[in-house]
Amino acid sequence: MKILSGISVSPGVAIGTAVVLDAEGQRVSARHVEASQVENEIARMRQAFAAAARAARESQRAVADKLGRQISDIFGAHAQLLEGQVLLQKSESLIRQNHWAAEYAVSQVLGDIVQSMARLGPENRFGSRSADLLDIERQVLQHLRGQRREQIRSSRGPLIILATDLSPSETANLDPSQVHGLVTEGGGKASHTAIIAGALGLPAVVGLGPFLEEVTDGSTIIVDGQAGQVIIDPDEETLQRYQSRRDDFRHLEQKWLQLRDVPAVTRDNHRVTLFGNIEFPHEARHCQERGAEGVGLYRTEFLYLGKTEDPTEEEHFEAYMQVIRELGPGRPVVIRTLDLGADKFHMASWKVEPERNPFLGVRSIRLCLRNLALFKTQLRAILRASGHGDVRIMFPMISTLAEIRQCKLVLNEVQEDLHDAGVPFNDRIPVGTMIEVPSAAILADQFAREVDFFSIGTNDLVQYTLAADRTNENLAQLYSPADPAVLRLIRMIVDAAHKHNIEVNICGEMSGDSLYTLLLLGMGLRQLSLTPQHIPEIKTVIRSVTLTEAKRVAEEALRLESARDVLTYLREQNRRLVPEMFG
Ligand code: PEP
Ligand code: MG
């Protein structure tokens, strides 16, 4: 039995069988299979070579017609290598001798050859062929990955997915009826992969660092999403202990569900509004089930997930209408315009230049303001939906006043177009901005004159304030919403909103972490938007404390000098004031 620690990102306990997934473009981890699985791995490897060979022959034929023999011969050479015995036999003997997974054996065989070729130098005839072998490796691995995903689809579960890293799209495609938990070597608390795991209700631990070599496919794995622990091959006693913890967690969740219709009100009678964060329209139902009073953040970029074409205006509109219908009348929906880029999938249809620093690059609103047609399509759909429910519009990643003014100008143009065309919409639609870049936080009192509401995006605010990548597990200590610099910025934003009498909401992962609820209330926040799963827990904290206590805690926390001190203090105060949860 091995126990590993990482970053807990989605609560609950999951127990299941290990399936290691490799992601495109990432190193293949060294891993083993059970002795009984060796023949199966060899068969998988042979099938993948055969499929890649067939694809190469098809490309050879197609290219011969279009571009002639000289080019099509390249694919012919690939096919010959894939059909020949050398690579197959080398891979087979590595699987047989070492009990390696097919993916690892293939990457080792081809990696060794590529390295020896590269040593010959580019002027050598063979030295210049290493790119072909890399291409062959990529194709075979692609087939092996396809088989893996097929295996997951056809399995009855429960499976635990283990990976170096998973993209938000890969995570979103996991089926929670088969996949019960998620563990990755990389990633951080506010990575979008973690956010999706939360949305799917999958217990997840990320940022473990290299560990896949220690796992055999098919082993039993326990994911403790609360403590951030992963247990490989648990002994019988541990397994039983965790089975009962998993059941306890389910009961607790059931108990929390009973809180659905009670208001989020402090003991001294101050009302707090809890909204849900969603990525997919169907999650509006989760908001309903957990007692959210509306949607405070709809991350619409997920409409682009897995698509090769940009969604049409109708597709945008239909998605928004689904949310409005699911939520029911009178419940607000804050639709955030596209926040694509950085770790959120780039569209195949866009020619986005690779960037050295994508988190500081043409992301989000910067991308929309450079692609006005795309931006206007979405704005039209949002405005049309505003004729059917309480729709509000929000712009992400705003860093200057000029940007927010430009967004409002574009919105005005679209409103005029709709008006001219006689399409109904709410011409007083509330317009808000995310405050998630330090420059916007610093100028919050000026931004407050431009918009109807603020929403504080702590995931990015923490990342940009501390210059610490939100997805980098090695910076998990530094990347902390409890950092005094972040707390001061939040305080400034809230004060500016109050001074100018506009609403202020907080929608980063911090708002779903019960450790911070007391502090956020004390800093003046009365609206939180969070993953619906966490609503009952946060409501429990709100209902257990008074605003007077919360204000005192916030004042003291804001005097402290480090994230560590703040966290220690908050734990202490929470244990004292909400013992039933933190005791
Ligand atoms: C944030 O940055 O806090 C936020 C809510 O937006 P996202 O996580 O989608 O970047
Ligand atoms: Mg953000």
Coordinates of C-alpha atoms and ligand atoms in Angstrom, one line a residue:
M1 CA 0.0 0.0 0.0
K2 CA 1.3 3.5 -0.9
I3 CA -0.1 6.8 0.3
L4 CA 0.6 9.9 -1.7
S5 CA -0.4 13.5 -1.0
G6 CA -1.5 16.1 -3.5
I7 CA -3.8 19.1 -3.7
S8 CA -7.5 18.3 -3.0
V9 CA -9.7 20.0 -5.5
S10 CA -13.0 18.2 -5.4
P11 CA -14.3 16.6 -2.2
G12 CA -15.6 13.1 -1.5
V13 CA -14.1 9.6 -1.5
A14 CA -13.8 7.4 -4.6
I15 CA -12.7 3.8 -4.8
G16 CA -12.0 2.1 -8.1
T17 CA -9.7 0.5 -10.6
A18 CA -6.7 2.4 -12.0
V19 CA -6.7 3.5 -15.6
V20 CA -3.7 5.5 -16.7
L21 CA -4.4 8.0 -19.5
D22 CA -1.8 9.6 -21.6
A23 CA -2.4 13.0 -23.0
E24 CA -1.4 14.2 -26.5
G25 CA 2.0 15.9 -26.5
Q26 CA 3.0 14.8 -23.0
R27 CA 5.6 12.3 -22.0
V28 CA 4.3 8.7 -21.7
S29 CA 4.8 7.6 -18.1
A30 CA 6.7 4.5 -17.3
R31 CA 4.1 2.0 -16.1
H32 CA 3.4 -1.7 -15.7
V33 CA 0.6 -4.1 -16.2
E34 CA -0.3 -7.2 -14.3
A35 CA 1.4 -10.4 -15.6
S36 CA -2.1 -11.6 -16.7
Q37 CA -2.5 -8.6 -18.9
V38 CA 0.8 -9.0 -20.9
E39 CA -0.8 -10.8 -23.9
N40 CA -3.6 -8.3 -24.0
E41 CA -1.0 -5.4 -24.1
I42 CA 0.8 -7.1 -26.9
A43 CA -2.5 -7.5 -28.8
R44 CA -3.3 -3.8 -28.2
M45 CA 0.2 -2.7 -29.4
R46 CA -0.2 -4.8 -32.6
Q47 CA -3.6 -3.5 -33.3
A48 CA -2.4 0.1 -32.9
F49 CA 0.5 -0.5 -35.4
A50 CA -1.9 -2.1 -37.9
A51 CA -4.4 0.8 -37.6
A52 CA -1.6 3.4 -38.0
A53 CA -0.3 1.4 -41.0
R54 CA -3.8 1.4 -42.6
A55 CA -4.0 5.2 -42.0
A56 CA -0.6 5.8 -43.6
R57 CA -1.6 3.7 -46.7
E58 CA -4.8 5.7 -47.0
S59 CA -2.8 9.0 -46.8
Q60 CA -0.4 7.6 -49.4
R61 CA -3.3 7.0 -51.9
A62 CA -5.0 10.3 -51.2
V63 CA -1.8 12.3 -51.4
A64 CA -0.6 10.5 -54.6
D65 CA -3.7 11.8 -56.4
K66 CA -3.4 15.3 -55.2
L67 CA 0.3 16.0 -54.9
G68 CA 2.1 13.2 -56.8
R69 CA 4.4 10.3 -56.0
Q70 CA 7.3 12.1 -54.4
I71 CA 5.2 13.3 -51.5
S72 CA 3.0 10.2 -51.2
D73 CA 6.2 8.1 -50.9
I74 CA 6.7 9.7 -47.5
F75 CA 3.5 8.0 -46.3
G76 CA 4.5 4.8 -48.1
A77 CA 7.7 4.7 -46.1
H78 CA 5.8 5.3 -42.8
A79 CA 3.5 2.4 -43.7
Q80 CA 6.4 0.1 -44.4
L81 CA 8.0 0.8 -41.0
L82 CA 4.6 0.2 -39.3
E83 CA 4.0 -3.0 -41.2
G84 CA 7.6 -4.3 -40.8
Q85 CA 8.6 -6.6 -37.9
V86 CA 11.4 -4.6 -36.4
L87 CA 9.4 -2.1 -34.3
L88 CA 6.8 -4.7 -33.5
Q89 CA 9.2 -7.2 -32.2
K90 CA 11.2 -4.8 -30.2
S91 CA 8.0 -3.4 -28.6
E92 CA 6.7 -7.0 -28.0
S93 CA 9.8 -8.1 -26.2
L94 CA 9.8 -5.1 -23.9
I95 CA 6.2 -5.7 -22.9
R96 CA 6.9 -9.4 -22.3
Q97 CA 10.2 -8.9 -20.4
N98 CA 9.3 -5.8 -18.3
H99 CA 5.5 -6.1 -18.2
W100 CA 5.3 -2.6 -19.6
A101 CA 2.1 -1.0 -20.8
A102 CA 2.0 -0.9 -24.6
E103 CA 2.2 2.9 -24.7
Y104 CA 5.4 3.0 -22.7
A105 CA 7.0 0.2 -24.7
V106 CA 6.3 1.9 -28.0
S107 CA 7.5 5.2 -26.8
Q108 CA 10.7 3.6 -25.5
V109 CA 11.4 1.7 -28.8
L110 CA 10.8 4.7 -31.0
G111 CA 12.5 7.1 -28.6
D112 CA 15.7 5.1 -28.6
I113 CA 15.8 5.0 -32.4
V114 CA 15.1 8.7 -32.7
Q115 CA 17.9 9.5 -30.3
S116 CA 20.4 7.4 -32.2
M117 CA 19.4 9.0 -35.4
A118 CA 19.6 12.5 -34.0
R119 CA 23.2 11.8 -33.0
L120 CA 24.1 11.3 -36.7
G121 CA 23.3 15.0 -37.3
P122 CA 20.9 16.6 -39.8
E123 CA 23.3 16.4 -42.7
N124 CA 23.2 12.6 -42.5
R125 CA 20.5 10.9 -44.6
F126 CA 19.2 9.0 -41.5
G127 CA 19.7 11.8 -39.1
S128 CA 17.2 13.9 -41.0
R129 CA 14.6 11.1 -40.8
S130 CA 14.0 11.3 -37.1
A131 CA 10.9 13.6 -37.7
D132 CA 9.3 10.7 -39.5
L133 CA 9.8 8.4 -36.6
L134 CA 8.3 11.0 -34.2
D135 CA 5.3 11.1 -36.5
I136 CA 5.0 7.4 -36.5
E137 CA 5.2 7.3 -32.7
R138 CA 2.5 10.0 -32.5
Q139 CA 0.2 8.0 -34.7
V140 CA 0.6 4.7 -32.9
L141 CA 0.1 6.4 -29.5
Q142 CA -2.9 8.1 -30.8
H143 CA -4.5 4.7 -31.6
L144 CA -3.5 3.4 -28.2
R145 CA -5.1 6.4 -26.5
G146 CA -8.2 5.8 -28.6
Q147 CA -8.4 2.2 -27.4
R148 CA -8.0 3.4 -23.8
R149 CA -10.9 5.8 -24.1
E150 CA -12.9 3.0 -25.8
Q151 CA -12.1 0.8 -22.8
I152 CA -13.3 3.5 -20.5
R153 CA -16.5 3.9 -22.4
S154 CA -17.3 0.2 -22.4
S155 CA -16.3 -0.5 -18.9
R156 CA -18.8 -0.7 -16.1
G157 CA -16.5 1.1 -13.7
P158 CA -15.9 2.2 -11.1
L159 CA -12.7 3.6 -12.6
I160 CA -10.1 6.0 -11.3
I161 CA -8.4 8.0 -14.0
L162 CA -4.7 8.7 -13.4
A163 CA -2.8 11.0 -15.7
T164 CA 0.2 13.3 -16.0
D165 CA -2.3 16.0 -16.7
L166 CA -5.7 16.2 -18.4
S167 CA -7.0 19.1 -20.4
P168 CA -10.4 20.7 -19.4
S169 CA -11.9 19.1 -22.5
E170 CA -10.6 15.6 -21.7
T171 CA -12.0 16.0 -18.2
A172 CA -15.4 17.2 -19.4
N173 CA -15.7 14.1 -21.6
L174 CA -15.3 11.7 -18.7
D175 CA -18.6 9.9 -17.9
P176 CA -19.2 10.0 -14.1
S177 CA -21.2 6.8 -14.2
Q178 CA -17.9 4.9 -15.1
V179 CA -15.2 7.3 -13.8
H180 CA -15.5 7.8 -10.1
G181 CA -12.3 9.8 -9.4
L182 CA -9.5 11.7 -10.9
V183 CA -5.8 12.0 -10.0
T184 CA -3.1 14.0 -11.9
E185 CA 0.6 14.6 -11.5
G186 CA 0.3 18.2 -12.5
G187 CA -2.3 21.0 -12.0
G188 CA -3.4 23.3 -9.3
K189 CA -6.5 24.1 -7.2
A190 CA -7.8 26.7 -9.6
S191 CA -6.9 24.9 -12.9
H192 CA -9.8 24.5 -15.2
T193 CA -9.4 20.7 -15.0
A194 CA -10.0 20.9 -11.3
I195 CA -13.0 23.2 -11.9
I196 CA -14.5 20.7 -14.3
A197 CA -13.9 17.8 -11.9
G198 CA -15.9 19.7 -9.3
A199 CA -18.6 20.4 -11.8
L200 CA -18.9 16.6 -12.6
G201 CA -18.9 15.9 -8.9
L202 CA -15.8 13.7 -9.2
P203 CA -13.5 13.5 -6.1
A204 CA -10.1 14.7 -7.4
V205 CA -6.6 15.2 -6.2
V206 CA -4.1 17.0 -8.5
G207 CA -0.5 18.1 -8.3
L208 CA 0.9 14.9 -6.9
G209 CA 4.2 15.3 -8.9
P210 CA 5.6 12.2 -10.7
F211 CA 3.9 9.1 -9.4
L212 CA 2.6 7.2 -12.4
E213 CA 5.6 4.9 -12.5
E214 CA 4.4 3.5 -9.1
V215 CA 1.0 2.5 -10.4
T216 CA 0.0 -0.7 -12.2
D217 CA -3.0 -0.5 -14.5
G218 CA -5.8 -2.3 -12.8
S219 CA -4.7 -1.7 -9.2
T220 CA -7.2 -0.6 -6.7
I221 CA -7.0 3.2 -5.9
I222 CA -8.6 5.3 -3.3
V223 CA -9.0 9.0 -3.9
D224 CA -9.6 11.0 -0.8
G225 CA -10.7 14.3 -2.2
Q226 CA -11.1 15.9 1.2
A227 CA -7.6 15.2 2.5
G228 CA -5.9 15.4 -0.9
Q229 CA -4.6 11.8 -0.5
V230 CA -4.3 8.9 -3.0
I231 CA -3.9 5.4 -1.8
I232 CA -2.5 2.8 -4.2
D233 CA -3.2 -0.9 -3.5
P234 CA -4.8 -0.3 -0.1
D235 CA -4.8 -3.1 2.5
E236 CA -8.1 -4.6 3.6
E237 CA -8.4 -2.6 6.7
T238 CA -7.8 0.7 4.9
L239 CA -10.2 -0.3 2.1
Q240 CA -13.0 -0.9 4.6
R241 CA -12.3 2.3 6.5
Y242 CA -12.6 4.3 3.2
Q243 CA -15.7 2.4 2.1
S244 CA -17.4 3.6 5.3
R245 CA -16.0 7.1 4.8
R246 CA -17.4 7.1 1.3
D247 CA -20.8 6.2 2.7
D248 CA -20.6 8.8 5.4
F249 CA -19.8 11.4 2.8
R250 CA -22.8 10.4 0.8
H251 CA -25.0 10.7 3.9
L252 CA -23.6 14.1 4.7
E253 CA -24.4 15.2 1.2
Q254 CA -27.9 14.0 1.6
K255 CA -28.2 15.9 4.9
W256 CA -26.9 19.0 3.2
L257 CA -29.4 18.7 0.5
Q258 CA -32.1 19.3 3.1
L259 CA -30.7 22.8 3.4
R260 CA -31.8 23.5 -0.1
D261 CA -34.7 25.8 0.7
V262 CA -33.5 27.4 3.9
P263 CA -32.1 30.9 3.3
A264 CA -28.4 31.7 3.6
V265 CA -28.7 34.1 6.6
T266 CA -26.3 34.8 9.4
R267 CA -27.3 34.3 13.1
D268 CA -27.7 38.1 13.4
N269 CA -30.0 38.1 10.4
H270 CA -27.9 39.3 7.5
R271 CA -28.9 37.8 4.2
V272 CA -26.3 36.4 1.8
T273 CA -27.1 35.4 -1.8
L274 CA -25.5 32.2 -3.1
F275 CA -25.3 31.7 -6.9
G276 CA -23.9 28.7 -8.8
N277 CA -21.0 28.7 -11.3
I278 CA -21.7 26.6 -14.4
E279 CA -19.7 25.4 -17.4
F280 CA -22.5 23.5 -19.2
P281 CA -26.2 24.4 -19.5
H282 CA -27.4 21.2 -17.9
E283 CA -25.6 22.3 -14.7
A284 CA -28.3 24.8 -14.1
R285 CA -30.2 21.8 -12.8
H286 CA -27.5 21.2 -10.2
C287 CA -27.9 24.9 -9.1
Q288 CA -31.6 24.3 -8.7
E289 CA -31.1 21.1 -6.7
R290 CA -28.6 22.7 -4.4
G291 CA -30.6 25.8 -3.7
A292 CA -28.7 28.4 -5.7
E293 CA -30.6 31.6 -6.3
G294 CA -29.4 31.9 -9.8
V295 CA -26.2 31.5 -11.9
G296 CA -23.5 34.0 -10.9
L297 CA -21.0 32.8 -13.5
Y298 CA -21.8 30.9 -16.7
R299 CA -18.4 30.1 -18.4
T300 CA -19.7 30.1 -22.0
E301 CA -16.3 29.2 -23.5
F302 CA -17.3 25.6 -22.8
L303 CA -19.7 25.8 -25.7
Y304 CA -16.6 25.5 -27.8
L305 CA -15.4 22.3 -26.2
G306 CA -14.7 19.6 -28.7
K307 CA -16.0 21.6 -31.6
T308 CA -14.1 22.2 -34.8
E309 CA -16.5 25.0 -35.9
D310 CA -17.4 28.1 -33.9
P311 CA -20.9 27.7 -32.4
T312 CA -23.6 29.7 -34.3
E313 CA -25.7 32.4 -32.8
E314 CA -28.6 29.9 -32.6
E315 CA -26.4 27.5 -30.7
H316 CA -25.4 30.2 -28.2
F317 CA -29.0 31.3 -27.9
E318 CA -30.3 27.7 -27.3
A319 CA -27.7 27.1 -24.6
Y320 CA -28.7 30.3 -22.8
M321 CA -32.4 29.5 -23.1
Q322 CA -31.8 26.0 -21.6
V323 CA -30.2 27.7 -18.6
I324 CA -33.1 30.1 -18.2
R325 CA -35.7 27.3 -18.5
E326 CA -33.9 25.0 -16.0
L327 CA -33.5 27.7 -13.4
G328 CA -37.1 28.9 -13.6
P329 CA -38.5 32.4 -13.6
G330 CA -37.0 35.2 -11.7
R331 CA -33.6 33.7 -11.2
P332 CA -30.7 35.7 -12.6
V333 CA -28.2 34.3 -15.0
V334 CA -24.8 36.1 -15.4
I335 CA -23.5 35.1 -18.8
R336 CA -19.8 35.7 -19.1
T337 CA -18.5 36.4 -22.6
L338 CA -15.9 34.0 -24.0
D339 CA -12.8 33.5 -21.9
L340 CA -10.9 31.4 -24.3
G341 CA -7.2 31.0 -24.4
A342 CA -4.4 30.1 -21.9
D343 CA -5.4 26.6 -20.5
K344 CA -8.8 26.8 -22.2
F345 CA -8.8 25.1 -25.6
H346 CA -8.0 27.0 -28.7
M347 CA -10.4 26.5 -31.6
A348 CA -9.1 24.5 -34.5
S349 CA -10.9 27.0 -36.7
W350 CA -8.8 30.0 -35.4
K351 CA -5.3 30.7 -36.5
V352 CA -4.0 31.5 -33.0
E353 CA -0.3 32.1 -33.0
P354 CA 1.6 30.0 -30.5
E355 CA 2.5 32.3 -27.6
R356 CA 5.4 32.2 -25.3
N357 CA 3.2 33.2 -22.3
P358 CA -0.4 32.3 -23.1
F359 CA -1.7 33.3 -19.6
L360 CA -0.3 36.8 -20.4
G361 CA -1.2 36.7 -24.0
V362 CA -4.2 37.2 -26.4
R363 CA -6.6 35.5 -24.0
S364 CA -10.3 36.1 -23.3
I365 CA -11.6 39.7 -23.9
R366 CA -8.4 40.5 -25.8
L367 CA -9.2 37.7 -28.2
C368 CA -12.8 38.8 -28.6
L369 CA -11.9 42.4 -29.2
R370 CA -9.7 41.2 -32.0
N371 CA -12.4 39.0 -33.4
L372 CA -15.4 41.3 -33.5
A373 CA -17.5 39.0 -35.7
L374 CA -17.2 36.2 -33.1
F375 CA -17.8 38.6 -30.2
K376 CA -20.9 40.1 -31.8
T377 CA -22.4 36.7 -32.5
Q378 CA -22.3 35.9 -28.8
L379 CA -23.5 39.4 -27.8
R380 CA -26.5 39.1 -30.1
A381 CA -27.4 35.7 -28.6
I382 CA -27.1 37.0 -25.0
L383 CA -29.2 40.0 -25.8
R384 CA -31.9 37.9 -27.5
A385 CA -31.9 35.6 -24.4
S386 CA -32.3 38.8 -22.2
G387 CA -35.8 39.1 -23.7
H388 CA -36.8 35.8 -21.9
G389 CA -35.3 36.0 -18.4
D390 CA -33.2 37.9 -16.0
V391 CA -30.0 37.8 -18.1
R392 CA -26.9 39.8 -17.1
I393 CA -23.8 40.2 -19.2
M394 CA -20.2 40.1 -17.8
F395 CA -16.8 40.7 -19.5
P396 CA -13.8 38.7 -18.4
M397 CA -10.1 39.6 -18.0
I398 CA -10.6 43.3 -18.3
S399 CA -7.4 45.1 -17.5
T400 CA -7.9 48.7 -18.6
L401 CA -10.8 51.2 -18.6
A402 CA -10.4 51.5 -22.4
E403 CA -11.2 47.8 -22.7
I404 CA -14.4 48.0 -20.7
R405 CA -15.5 51.1 -22.7
Q406 CA -14.7 49.3 -25.9
C407 CA -16.8 46.3 -24.8
K408 CA -19.7 48.6 -24.1
L409 CA -19.4 50.3 -27.5
V410 CA -19.5 46.9 -29.2
L411 CA -22.5 45.9 -27.1
N412 CA -24.2 49.2 -28.1
E413 CA -23.7 48.5 -31.7
V414 CA -25.2 45.1 -31.4
Q415 CA -28.2 46.6 -29.5
E416 CA -28.7 49.1 -32.3
D417 CA -28.6 46.3 -34.9
L418 CA -31.2 44.3 -33.0
H419 CA -33.3 47.3 -32.4
D420 CA -33.3 48.1 -36.2
A421 CA -34.2 44.5 -36.9
G422 CA -37.1 44.6 -34.4
V423 CA -35.7 41.8 -32.3
P424 CA -36.8 42.1 -28.7
F425 CA -34.2 42.3 -25.9
N426 CA -33.7 44.0 -22.5
D427 CA -32.2 47.3 -23.4
R428 CA -31.4 47.9 -19.7
I429 CA -29.5 44.6 -19.4
P430 CA -27.1 44.9 -16.4
V431 CA -23.5 45.0 -17.6
G432 CA -20.7 43.9 -15.3
T433 CA -17.1 43.1 -15.3
M434 CA -14.9 40.5 -13.8
I435 CA -12.2 42.0 -11.6
E436 CA -9.4 39.4 -11.9
V437 CA -6.4 41.4 -13.1
P438 CA -4.6 43.5 -10.4
S439 CA -4.8 46.6 -12.6
A440 CA -8.6 46.5 -12.5
A441 CA -8.5 45.9 -8.8
I442 CA -6.3 48.9 -8.2
L443 CA -8.6 51.1 -10.4
A444 CA -11.8 49.5 -9.0
D445 CA -13.2 52.9 -8.0
Q446 CA -13.0 54.1 -11.6
F447 CA -14.2 50.8 -13.0
A448 CA -17.2 51.1 -10.7
R449 CA -18.5 54.2 -12.6
E450 CA -18.6 52.1 -15.8
V451 CA -20.6 49.0 -14.9
D452 CA -23.6 47.8 -12.9
F453 CA -21.7 45.1 -11.0
F454 CA -18.3 43.5 -10.3
S455 CA -17.5 39.9 -10.0
I456 CA -14.2 39.1 -8.3
G457 CA -12.3 36.3 -10.1
T458 CA -9.9 35.1 -7.5
N459 CA -8.5 32.3 -9.6
D460 CA -6.9 34.7 -11.9
L461 CA -6.5 37.5 -9.4
V462 CA -4.3 35.3 -7.2
Q463 CA -2.3 34.1 -10.2
Y464 CA -1.6 37.6 -11.6
T465 CA -1.0 39.3 -8.2
L466 CA 1.6 36.7 -7.1
A467 CA 2.9 35.9 -10.6
A468 CA 2.2 32.2 -9.8
D469 CA 0.7 30.0 -12.5
R470 CA -2.7 28.7 -11.2
T471 CA -2.0 25.3 -12.9
N472 CA 1.5 24.8 -11.6
E473 CA 1.6 22.3 -8.8
N474 CA 5.1 23.4 -7.8
L475 CA 3.8 26.8 -6.9
A476 CA 0.8 25.6 -4.8
Q477 CA 2.2 27.1 -1.6
L478 CA 2.7 30.5 -3.2
Y479 CA -0.6 30.5 -5.1
S480 CA -2.8 31.3 -2.2
P481 CA -6.0 33.3 -1.9
A482 CA -5.0 33.9 1.7
D483 CA -2.0 36.0 0.7
P484 CA -2.3 39.4 2.4
A485 CA -1.8 41.2 -1.0
V486 CA -4.8 39.3 -2.4
L487 CA -6.9 40.1 0.6
R488 CA -6.1 43.8 0.4
L489 CA -7.1 43.8 -3.3
I490 CA -10.4 42.1 -2.5
R491 CA -11.1 44.6 0.3
M492 CA -10.3 47.5 -2.2
I493 CA -12.7 46.1 -4.8
V494 CA -15.5 45.5 -2.3
D495 CA -15.1 49.0 -0.8
A496 CA -15.1 50.6 -4.3
A497 CA -18.3 48.7 -5.2
H498 CA -20.0 49.8 -2.0
K499 CA -18.9 53.4 -2.4
H500 CA -20.4 53.6 -5.9
N501 CA -23.4 51.5 -4.9
I502 CA -23.0 48.7 -7.3
E503 CA -23.3 45.0 -6.6
V504 CA -20.2 42.9 -6.0
N505 CA -19.9 39.2 -6.2
I506 CA -17.0 36.8 -5.8
C507 CA -16.8 33.8 -8.1
G508 CA -13.3 32.2 -8.0
E509 CA -12.7 28.9 -6.3
M510 CA -12.1 30.8 -3.0
S511 CA -15.8 31.4 -2.7
G512 CA -16.5 27.6 -2.6
D513 CA -13.9 26.9 0.1
S514 CA -15.7 27.0 3.4
L515 CA -12.4 28.0 5.2
Y516 CA -12.8 31.5 3.6
T517 CA -16.6 32.1 4.1
L518 CA -16.2 33.9 7.4
L519 CA -13.5 36.1 6.0
L520 CA -15.4 37.0 2.9
L521 CA -18.5 37.9 4.9
G522 CA -16.3 40.0 7.2
M523 CA -14.8 41.8 4.2
G524 CA -18.2 42.9 3.1
L525 CA -19.2 40.3 0.5
R526 CA -23.0 39.5 0.5
Q527 CA -23.0 37.6 -2.9
L528 CA -21.0 34.5 -3.5
S529 CA -21.0 32.4 -6.7
L530 CA -19.6 28.9 -6.5
T531 CA -19.6 25.3 -7.8
P532 CA -23.2 24.2 -6.8
Q533 CA -21.8 21.2 -5.0
H534 CA -20.4 23.4 -2.3
I535 CA -23.5 25.5 -1.7
P536 CA -24.9 23.5 1.3
E537 CA -21.6 23.5 3.0
I538 CA -21.1 27.3 2.6
K539 CA -24.7 27.9 3.7
T540 CA -24.0 25.9 6.9
V541 CA -21.1 28.2 7.7
I542 CA -23.1 31.3 7.0
R543 CA -26.0 30.1 9.2
S544 CA -23.6 29.3 12.1
V545 CA -21.9 32.7 12.5
T546 CA -22.8 36.4 13.1
L547 CA -21.7 39.2 10.9
T548 CA -20.1 40.9 14.0
E549 CA -17.9 37.8 14.5
A550 CA -17.1 37.7 10.7
K551 CA -16.0 41.4 10.7
R552 CA -13.8 40.9 13.7
V553 CA -12.1 37.9 12.0
A554 CA -11.6 39.8 8.7
E555 CA -10.1 42.8 10.5
E556 CA -7.6 40.6 12.3
A557 CA -6.8 38.5 9.2
L558 CA -6.1 41.7 7.2
R559 CA -3.4 42.6 9.8
L560 CA -1.4 39.4 9.3
E561 CA 1.7 39.2 7.3
S562 CA 1.7 35.9 5.4
A563 CA -0.7 33.4 3.8
R564 CA 0.4 30.9 6.3
D565 CA -0.5 33.1 9.3
V566 CA -3.9 33.9 7.7
L567 CA -4.7 30.2 7.1
T568 CA -3.7 29.2 10.6
Y569 CA -5.8 32.0 12.0
L570 CA -8.8 31.1 9.9
R571 CA -8.6 27.4 10.9
E572 CA -8.5 28.4 14.5
Q573 CA -11.5 30.8 14.2
N574 CA -13.5 28.4 12.2
R575 CA -12.9 25.6 14.7
R576 CA -14.1 27.9 17.4
L577 CA -17.2 29.3 15.6
V578 CA -18.3 26.4 13.4
P579 CA -17.2 23.4 15.4
E580 CA -19.7 21.0 13.7
M581 CA -17.8 21.5 10.5
F582 CA -14.2 22.3 11.4
G583 CA -14.0 20.6 14.8
Ligands
PEP1 C1 -11.5 33.4 -11.9 O1 -10.5 33.7 -12.6 O2 -11.6 33.5 -10.7 C2 -12.7 33.0 -12.7 C3 -13.8 32.8 -12.0 O3 -12.6 32.7 -14.0 P1 -11.9 31.4 -14.6 O4 -11.7 30.5 -13.5 O5 -12.8 30.9 -15.6 O6 -10.7 32.0 -15.2
MG2 MG -10.6 34.1 -14.7

